Amino acid sequence: MSSKYPQRKLGDDYVSAQGLGCMGMSFAYTSYGGYDDEESLKVLTAAADRGITFWDTSDIYGPHTNEKLIGKWFRETGRRKEIFLATKFGNLRNADGSATVRGDAAYVKEACNGSLERLGIDQIDLYYQHRVDPNVPIEETVQAMVELKQEGKIRYLGLSECSAETLRRASRVHPIAAAQMEFSPFALEIESEQTKFLATARELGVKIVAYSPLGRGFLTGTMQSRADLDDSDNRKNHPRFSEEHFDENVKLVNKLQELAKKKGCTAGQLSLAWVLAQGDDFIPIPGTMLRNKEVTVQGLAD
C-alpha cells in the first residue's frame, strides 16, 4: 500500500509532486548493466510503496517494451488504481533507425489502442503527443485526442517538446493539462524571453512536467568521464556529453556537489529540490534504477 507523499494538482487530480520516468528501464540508457525487467519491477513497487505514483512512459521506449513492463506490473500487483499513468504517441523509429513523427488523426487513435493493449488497461490518465508533427496541423491532432477522451480512452491531454505558439493553438481546441519539457539547472530554455514557453504555460494553466531534471543523469555526480557511458548509450550523442563539453560540465557538477554537501544532501537531491522550488506547477520525473532509488526517493521527500 502506498504511503502519503507530497502532491501537486494536475487537472482535477492530485499526483505525487515528483514522478517516475520509466524510459531508462527499457530504452536509450545502456550504461547501467543492461535492462533487467525483474529489477525494474522491484523499482516500480518501491516507488508505489513510497507514494511516487505519477509514472511516465511512451510507446517509443523499446519500442513498446516499457509499456509492456508496466502492464506486467499492473497484472502482477493489481495496483493499477494507485497509479496516475502518462504515456505518449507520435515519436517513431524507422527500420533503419531514423526518426519520424506522426500526428494524423488515424495514427493517433491507432497508437492509443496499441498502448492500451500493451498496458492492459482501459484508460490512460495523461496522453501526450510526444513530438509535434510539422506536416499535420496541431488542431487536427488535438481534435483526435479529444475524441479519444470522449470515448473514455484517455482522461487528460498533454504535449511534449512543443513551442509556446503550438501550445496556445492546441489550447484553443481543448485544455492541455500538461506540457512535458526538459528542465533542470542544465536546461533553462523554457524560461527564456525567446521561447516564452513558461510564461505561456502559466497563462494557460498548463503544468510543466520536467523530464531529465537530473540533466540526463549528469547532475547526480556519478559520471566523471565519458568512459562511464557505454558506446551504445544515447547520451553520448548529446552535446552535454560530447568530448568538447564533458569535462567542463563535470567541473560545474562538482561545484554543485560541494554546495549540496554543505546542505547535507547529494547533488541529485539538490537539483530535484531546485526544480520543485520553481513553483507548484512543476512536476519533475527523474528516472532511477534499483541501486540508486533510495537517493531519488530521498530527494523527492526533501
Coordinates of C-alpha atoms in Angstrom, one line a residue:
M1 CA 0.0 0.0 0.0
S2 CA 1.4 3.4 -1.0
S3 CA 2.3 5.9 1.7
K4 CA 1.3 9.5 1.7
Y5 CA 3.6 11.6 -0.4
P6 CA 3.6 15.4 -1.2
Q7 CA 1.2 16.0 -4.0
R8 CA 0.5 18.6 -6.7
K9 CA -2.6 19.3 -8.7
L10 CA -2.8 18.2 -12.3
G11 CA -6.2 18.8 -14.0
D12 CA -8.8 17.8 -11.4
D13 CA -6.5 15.3 -9.8
Y14 CA -3.6 15.4 -7.4
V15 CA -0.5 13.5 -8.3
S16 CA 2.8 12.8 -6.5
A17 CA 4.9 16.0 -6.5
Q18 CA 7.7 14.0 -8.1
G19 CA 7.0 11.3 -10.7
L20 CA 8.9 8.4 -12.0
G21 CA 10.3 8.5 -15.6
C22 CA 10.4 4.9 -16.7
M23 CA 12.3 5.3 -20.0
G24 CA 15.7 4.2 -18.7
M25 CA 14.3 0.8 -17.7
S26 CA 13.9 -0.2 -21.4
F27 CA 15.4 2.4 -23.7
A28 CA 18.3 4.7 -24.5
Y29 CA 20.4 4.5 -21.3
T30 CA 22.6 1.4 -21.6
S31 CA 25.3 2.2 -19.1
Y32 CA 23.8 0.5 -16.0
G33 CA 24.4 -3.1 -16.9
G34 CA 21.7 -3.5 -19.5
Y35 CA 17.9 -3.8 -19.0
D36 CA 16.6 -6.1 -16.2
D37 CA 12.9 -6.4 -16.1
E38 CA 12.8 -8.1 -12.7
E39 CA 14.9 -5.3 -11.2
S40 CA 12.7 -2.7 -12.9
L41 CA 9.5 -4.4 -11.4
K42 CA 11.1 -4.0 -8.0
V43 CA 11.8 -0.3 -8.7
L44 CA 8.1 0.2 -9.7
T45 CA 7.0 -1.5 -6.5
A46 CA 9.4 0.5 -4.4
A47 CA 8.2 3.7 -6.0
A48 CA 4.5 2.9 -5.5
D49 CA 5.1 1.9 -1.9
R50 CA 6.7 5.3 -1.2
G51 CA 3.8 7.1 -2.8
I52 CA 5.6 8.0 -6.1
T53 CA 2.6 7.2 -8.2
F54 CA 2.8 9.5 -11.2
W55 CA 4.6 7.4 -13.8
D56 CA 5.7 8.3 -17.3
T57 CA 6.3 6.1 -20.3
S58 CA 5.9 6.1 -24.1
D59 CA 5.3 3.7 -26.9
I60 CA 8.7 4.6 -28.4
Y61 CA 10.5 3.3 -25.3
G62 CA 11.8 -0.1 -26.5
P63 CA 9.8 0.5 -28.7
H64 CA 6.8 -0.9 -26.8
T65 CA 8.7 -2.9 -24.2
N66 CA 8.4 -0.2 -21.5
E67 CA 4.7 -0.1 -21.7
K68 CA 4.6 -3.9 -21.6
L69 CA 6.8 -3.8 -18.5
I70 CA 4.3 -1.5 -16.7
G71 CA 1.4 -3.6 -17.9
K72 CA 3.1 -6.7 -16.4
W73 CA 3.4 -4.8 -13.1
F74 CA -0.3 -3.9 -13.2
R75 CA -1.2 -7.6 -13.8
E76 CA 1.1 -9.0 -11.1
T77 CA 0.2 -6.5 -8.4
G78 CA -3.4 -5.5 -9.1
R79 CA -2.4 -1.9 -8.1
R80 CA -3.5 0.0 -11.3
K81 CA -5.8 2.3 -9.4
E82 CA -2.9 3.7 -7.3
I83 CA -1.0 4.9 -10.4
F84 CA -1.6 8.1 -12.4
L85 CA -0.1 6.9 -15.7
A86 CA 1.1 9.0 -18.6
T87 CA 2.2 7.7 -22.0
K88 CA 2.9 9.2 -25.4
F89 CA 2.5 8.8 -29.1
G90 CA 3.9 10.2 -32.3
N91 CA 7.7 9.7 -31.9
L92 CA 8.7 6.7 -34.1
R93 CA 11.8 4.9 -35.3
N94 CA 12.0 3.6 -38.8
A95 CA 13.6 0.2 -39.6
D96 CA 16.9 1.9 -40.4
G97 CA 16.9 3.7 -37.0
S98 CA 16.0 7.1 -38.3
A99 CA 13.3 9.1 -36.5
T100 CA 10.0 10.2 -37.8
V101 CA 6.9 11.8 -36.2
R102 CA 3.1 11.3 -36.9
G103 CA 0.2 13.3 -35.7
D104 CA -2.5 12.4 -38.2
A105 CA -5.9 11.5 -36.6
A106 CA -5.9 7.9 -37.8
Y107 CA -2.5 7.3 -36.3
V108 CA -3.3 9.0 -33.0
K109 CA -6.2 6.6 -32.5
E110 CA -4.2 3.6 -33.7
A111 CA -1.4 4.4 -31.3
C112 CA -3.7 4.9 -28.3
N113 CA -5.3 1.5 -28.9
G114 CA -1.9 -0.1 -29.1
S115 CA -0.8 1.5 -25.8
L116 CA -4.0 0.4 -24.0
E117 CA -3.4 -3.2 -25.2
R118 CA 0.2 -3.3 -24.1
L119 CA -0.5 -1.7 -20.8
G120 CA -3.5 -3.9 -20.2
I121 CA -5.7 -1.0 -19.1
D122 CA -8.9 0.6 -20.3
Q123 CA -7.9 4.2 -19.9
I124 CA -4.7 6.3 -20.0
D125 CA -4.6 9.1 -17.4
L126 CA -2.5 11.6 -19.4
Y127 CA -1.8 11.1 -23.1
Y128 CA 0.9 13.2 -24.7
Q129 CA 1.8 13.9 -28.3
H130 CA 5.5 13.1 -27.9
R131 CA 6.7 15.2 -30.7
V132 CA 4.8 17.6 -32.9
D133 CA 4.2 16.6 -36.5
P134 CA 5.1 19.6 -38.7
N135 CA 3.0 18.2 -41.5
V136 CA -0.2 18.0 -39.6
P137 CA -2.0 21.0 -38.0
I138 CA -1.9 20.7 -34.3
E139 CA -5.6 21.3 -34.3
E140 CA -6.2 18.1 -36.1
T141 CA -4.0 16.1 -33.7
V142 CA -5.7 17.6 -30.6
Q143 CA -9.1 17.0 -32.0
A144 CA -8.3 13.3 -32.4
M145 CA -7.2 13.3 -28.8
V146 CA -10.4 15.0 -27.8
E147 CA -12.3 12.1 -29.5
L148 CA -10.3 9.6 -27.6
K149 CA -11.3 11.4 -24.4
Q150 CA -14.9 11.3 -25.4
E151 CA -14.6 7.6 -25.9
G152 CA -13.2 7.2 -22.4
K153 CA -9.8 6.0 -23.5
I154 CA -7.8 9.0 -22.1
R155 CA -8.5 11.4 -19.3
Y156 CA -6.2 14.4 -19.9
L157 CA -4.4 15.8 -22.9
G158 CA -0.7 16.7 -23.0
L159 CA 2.0 17.9 -25.4
S160 CA 5.8 17.3 -25.3
E161 CA 8.6 19.4 -26.7
C162 CA 6.3 21.9 -28.4
S163 CA 6.6 25.7 -28.9
A164 CA 4.6 28.3 -27.0
E165 CA 2.6 29.1 -30.1
T166 CA 1.7 25.4 -30.7
L167 CA 0.6 25.1 -27.0
R168 CA -1.6 28.2 -27.5
R169 CA -3.2 26.8 -30.7
A170 CA -3.7 23.4 -29.1
S171 CA -5.4 25.0 -26.1
R172 CA -7.9 26.7 -28.3
V173 CA -9.2 23.2 -29.3
H174 CA -9.2 21.7 -25.8
P175 CA -7.5 22.5 -22.5
I176 CA -4.0 21.0 -22.3
A177 CA -3.3 19.6 -18.8
A178 CA 0.5 19.3 -19.0
A179 CA 3.5 20.0 -21.2
Q180 CA 6.5 17.7 -20.8
M181 CA 9.7 19.7 -21.4
E182 CA 13.3 19.3 -20.4
F183 CA 14.1 21.4 -17.4
S184 CA 17.0 21.3 -14.9
P185 CA 19.8 23.6 -13.9
F186 CA 21.4 22.5 -17.2
A187 CA 18.3 23.2 -19.3
L188 CA 16.5 26.5 -18.8
E189 CA 15.2 27.3 -22.3
I190 CA 11.6 27.3 -21.3
E191 CA 12.2 30.3 -19.0
S192 CA 13.7 32.4 -21.7
E193 CA 12.2 35.5 -23.3
Q194 CA 12.9 34.0 -26.7
T195 CA 10.8 30.9 -26.2
K196 CA 8.2 32.5 -23.8
F197 CA 7.2 28.9 -23.0
L198 CA 6.9 29.0 -19.2
A199 CA 5.0 32.3 -19.4
T200 CA 2.6 31.0 -21.9
A201 CA 2.0 27.7 -20.0
R202 CA 1.3 29.7 -16.8
E203 CA -1.1 32.0 -18.7
L204 CA -3.0 28.9 -20.0
G205 CA -2.8 27.0 -16.7
V206 CA -0.7 24.2 -18.1
K207 CA 1.5 22.2 -15.7
I208 CA 5.2 21.6 -16.5
V209 CA 6.3 18.0 -16.3
A210 CA 10.1 18.3 -16.2
Y211 CA 11.9 15.5 -17.9
S212 CA 15.6 14.9 -17.4
P213 CA 15.5 17.1 -14.2
L214 CA 18.9 15.5 -13.3
G215 CA 20.5 16.6 -16.6
R216 CA 20.1 13.1 -18.1
G217 CA 22.0 11.8 -15.1
F218 CA 24.8 14.3 -15.2
L219 CA 23.6 16.1 -12.1
T220 CA 23.9 13.1 -10.0
G221 CA 27.6 13.5 -10.0
T222 CA 28.2 9.8 -10.8
M223 CA 29.7 10.4 -14.2
Q224 CA 33.2 11.8 -14.1
S225 CA 34.4 10.5 -17.5
R226 CA 32.9 9.8 -20.9
A227 CA 34.2 6.2 -20.3
D228 CA 31.4 5.9 -17.7
L229 CA 28.9 5.7 -20.7
D230 CA 28.7 2.7 -22.9
D231 CA 29.3 3.3 -26.6
S232 CA 25.6 2.4 -27.3
D233 CA 24.3 4.8 -24.7
N234 CA 22.3 7.5 -26.5
R235 CA 23.6 10.2 -24.2
K236 CA 27.0 10.1 -26.0
N237 CA 25.2 11.8 -28.9
H238 CA 24.0 14.7 -26.8
P239 CA 26.1 17.9 -26.8
R240 CA 26.3 17.9 -23.0
F241 CA 28.2 14.6 -23.1
S242 CA 30.4 15.4 -26.1
E243 CA 34.2 15.4 -25.8
E244 CA 34.1 19.1 -26.3
H245 CA 31.8 19.8 -23.3
F246 CA 32.1 16.9 -20.9
D247 CA 35.0 18.0 -18.8
E248 CA 33.7 21.5 -18.3
N249 CA 30.3 20.1 -17.3
V250 CA 31.9 17.8 -14.8
K251 CA 33.5 20.9 -13.2
L252 CA 30.1 22.5 -12.9
V253 CA 28.6 19.4 -11.3
N254 CA 31.5 19.1 -8.9
K255 CA 30.8 22.6 -7.7
L256 CA 27.1 21.7 -7.3
Q257 CA 28.2 18.7 -5.2
E258 CA 30.2 21.0 -2.9
L259 CA 27.1 23.1 -2.3
A260 CA 25.0 20.0 -1.8
K261 CA 27.4 18.7 0.8
K262 CA 27.0 21.9 2.8
K263 CA 23.3 21.3 2.7
G264 CA 23.6 17.7 3.8
C265 CA 22.4 16.2 0.6
T266 CA 23.6 14.9 -2.8
A267 CA 23.9 16.9 -6.0
G268 CA 20.9 15.0 -7.4
Q269 CA 18.8 15.7 -4.4
L270 CA 19.6 19.4 -4.5
S271 CA 18.8 19.5 -8.3
L272 CA 15.4 17.9 -7.7
A273 CA 14.7 20.3 -4.8
W274 CA 15.6 23.2 -7.0
V275 CA 13.1 22.1 -9.8
L276 CA 10.4 21.6 -7.2
A277 CA 11.0 25.0 -5.8
Q278 CA 10.3 26.7 -9.1
G279 CA 6.6 26.5 -8.4
D280 CA 3.7 24.2 -7.7
D281 CA 3.2 23.9 -11.5
F282 CA 6.4 22.0 -11.8
I283 CA 6.5 18.2 -11.5
P284 CA 9.9 16.5 -12.1
I285 CA 10.0 13.0 -13.4
P286 CA 13.5 11.6 -12.8
G287 CA 14.3 8.1 -13.7
T288 CA 16.0 5.6 -11.5
M289 CA 17.5 2.1 -11.3
L290 CA 17.2 -0.1 -8.2
R291 CA 20.6 0.6 -6.9
N292 CA 20.0 4.4 -6.7
K293 CA 16.3 4.5 -6.0
E294 CA 16.9 5.4 -2.4
V295 CA 18.7 8.6 -3.5
T296 CA 15.9 9.6 -5.8
V297 CA 13.2 8.9 -3.3
Q298 CA 15.1 10.9 -0.6
G299 CA 15.5 13.8 -3.0
L300 CA 11.8 13.7 -3.6
A301 CA 11.0 13.6 0.1
D302 CA 13.1 16.7 0.8

